[in-house]
mmCIF file of C-alpha atoms in Angstrom:
data_model
loop_
_atom_site.group_PDB
_atom_site.id
_atom_site.type_symbol
_atom_site.label_atom_id
_atom_site.label_comp_id
_atom_site.label_asym_id
_atom_site.label_seq_id
_atom_site.Cartn_x
_atom_site.Cartn_y
_atom_site.Cartn_z
ATOM 1 C CA UNK D 1 41.959 75.886 93.531
ATOM 2 C CA UNK D 2 41.280 72.272 94.323
ATOM 3 C CA UNK D 3 39.120 70.430 91.842
ATOM 4 C CA UNK D 4 36.862 67.829 93.407
ATOM 5 C CA UNK D 5 35.775 66.526 90.036
ATOM 6 C CA UNK D 6 39.034 65.567 88.321
ATOM 7 C CA UNK D 7 39.460 67.487 85.092
ATOM 8 C CA UNK D 8 35.951 68.916 85.021
ATOM 9 C CA UNK D 9 35.111 72.619 84.953
ATOM 10 C CA UNK D 10 33.739 72.483 88.522
ATOM 11 C CA UNK D 11 36.148 74.039 91.001
ATOM 12 C CA UNK D 12 35.874 74.342 94.752
ATOM 13 C CA UNK D 13 37.168 77.306 96.732
ATOM 14 C CA UNK D 14 37.721 76.615 100.431
ATOM 15 C CA UNK D 15 35.025 78.554 102.356
ATOM 16 C CA UNK D 16 36.608 77.859 105.769
ATOM 17 C CA UNK D 17 35.494 75.437 108.453
ATOM 18 C CA UNK D 18 32.053 73.917 108.956
ATOM 19 C CA UNK D 19 30.106 72.454 111.851
ATOM 20 C CA UNK D 20 26.932 70.382 111.351
ATOM 21 C CA UNK D 21 24.472 69.480 114.154
ATOM 22 C CA UNK D 22 25.390 72.781 115.832
ATOM 23 C CA UNK D 23 22.816 72.633 118.623
ATOM 24 C CA UNK D 24 21.913 68.984 118.144
ATOM 25 C CA UNK D 25 24.767 67.574 120.223
ATOM 26 C CA UNK D 26 25.648 68.727 123.745
ATOM 27 C CA UNK D 27 28.799 70.855 123.847
ATOM 28 C CA UNK D 28 29.262 71.119 120.084
ATOM 29 C CA UNK D 29 28.462 74.858 119.906
ATOM 30 C CA UNK D 30 30.934 75.716 122.681
ATOM 31 C CA UNK D 31 33.686 73.514 121.231
ATOM 32 C CA UNK D 32 33.347 74.905 117.710
ATOM 33 C CA UNK D 33 33.315 78.520 118.907
ATOM 34 C CA UNK D 34 36.330 77.768 121.108
ATOM 35 C CA UNK D 35 38.314 76.165 118.273
ATOM 36 C CA UNK D 36 37.609 79.094 115.947
ATOM 37 C CA UNK D 37 38.431 81.593 118.691
ATOM 38 C CA UNK D 38 41.714 79.845 119.463
ATOM 39 C CA UNK D 39 42.675 79.712 115.780
ATOM 40 C CA UNK D 40 42.603 75.907 115.703
ATOM 41 C CA UNK D 41 39.954 76.132 112.963
ATOM 42 C CA UNK D 42 39.452 78.964 110.473
ATOM 43 C CA UNK D 43 36.292 81.096 110.465
ATOM 44 C CA UNK D 44 33.359 79.131 109.116
ATOM 45 C CA UNK D 45 29.680 78.286 109.226
ATOM 46 C CA UNK D 46 27.611 76.182 111.603
ATOM 47 C CA UNK D 47 24.265 74.658 110.722
ATOM 48 C CA UNK D 48 21.803 73.036 113.089
ATOM 49 C CA UNK D 49 19.859 69.871 112.319
ATOM 50 C CA UNK D 50 17.327 70.192 109.476
ATOM 51 C CA UNK D 51 19.192 73.125 107.889
ATOM 52 C CA UNK D 52 21.339 73.535 104.795
ATOM 53 C CA UNK D 53 23.601 76.242 103.448
ATOM 54 C CA UNK D 54 23.377 76.976 99.733
ATOM 55 C CA UNK D 55 26.699 78.018 98.164
ATOM 56 C CA UNK D 56 27.327 79.433 94.704
ATOM 57 C CA UNK D 57 30.788 80.368 93.405
ATOM 58 C CA UNK D 58 32.290 80.184 96.905
ATOM 59 C CA UNK D 59 29.687 82.485 98.465
ATOM 60 C CA UNK D 60 26.703 81.759 100.694
ATOM 61 C CA UNK D 61 23.540 82.346 98.673
ATOM 62 C CA UNK D 62 21.060 81.434 101.404
ATOM 63 C CA UNK D 63 20.342 79.167 104.326
ATOM 64 C CA UNK D 64 17.227 77.013 104.386
ATOM 65 C CA UNK D 65 15.474 74.785 106.901
ATOM 66 C CA UNK D 66 12.642 72.305 106.802
ATOM 67 C CA UNK D 67 11.711 73.356 110.352
ATOM 68 C CA UNK D 68 11.439 76.738 112.058
ATOM 69 C CA UNK D 69 13.747 77.900 114.848
ATOM 70 C CA UNK D 70 16.821 76.112 113.445
ATOM 71 C CA UNK D 71 19.857 78.409 113.254
ATOM 72 C CA UNK D 72 22.680 78.849 110.793
ATOM 73 C CA UNK D 73 25.540 81.086 111.926
ATOM 74 C CA UNK D 74 28.844 82.392 110.633
ATOM 75 C CA UNK D 75 31.483 81.898 113.335
ATOM 76 C CA UNK D 76 34.468 84.217 113.170
ATOM 77 C CA UNK D 77 37.504 84.812 115.293
ATOM 78 C CA UNK D 78 37.588 88.071 117.247
ATOM 79 C CA UNK D 79 40.698 88.219 119.423
ATOM 80 C CA UNK D 80 40.579 84.902 121.221
ATOM 81 C CA UNK D 81 36.811 84.423 121.002
ATOM 82 C CA UNK D 82 34.591 82.721 118.452
ATOM 83 C CA UNK D 83 31.778 85.144 117.645
ATOM 84 C CA UNK D 84 28.479 84.119 116.029
ATOM 85 C CA UNK D 85 26.850 86.190 113.298
ATOM 86 C CA UNK D 86 23.323 85.020 112.511
ATOM 87 C CA UNK D 87 22.580 84.000 108.927
ATOM 88 C CA UNK D 88 18.933 84.510 107.879
ATOM 89 C CA UNK D 89 17.173 81.174 107.357
ATOM 90 C CA UNK D 90 14.268 80.621 104.954
ATOM 91 C CA UNK D 91 11.865 77.924 106.112
ATOM 92 C CA UNK D 92 10.883 75.624 103.273
ATOM 93 C CA UNK D 93 7.189 74.970 102.823
#
């Protein structure tokens, strides 16, 4: 495990790759899925603008958004393709 906090008790376990602004920039979704599918990047998560992924102990606890219709997806390699699995998103009020 890699500690991001020096000698503290907080440890970080690599959850894979990540892609912010998933639909917010032209071509980003296709590039990220392609890189995961080709094995250039490991499986990971993609979050659109206005969303966040909450992690606890190396696991996704939930995804949240301050606006509706903003996706969070898990992108995994399947053969030579990057496949999206939707992550439920709770809209903050």
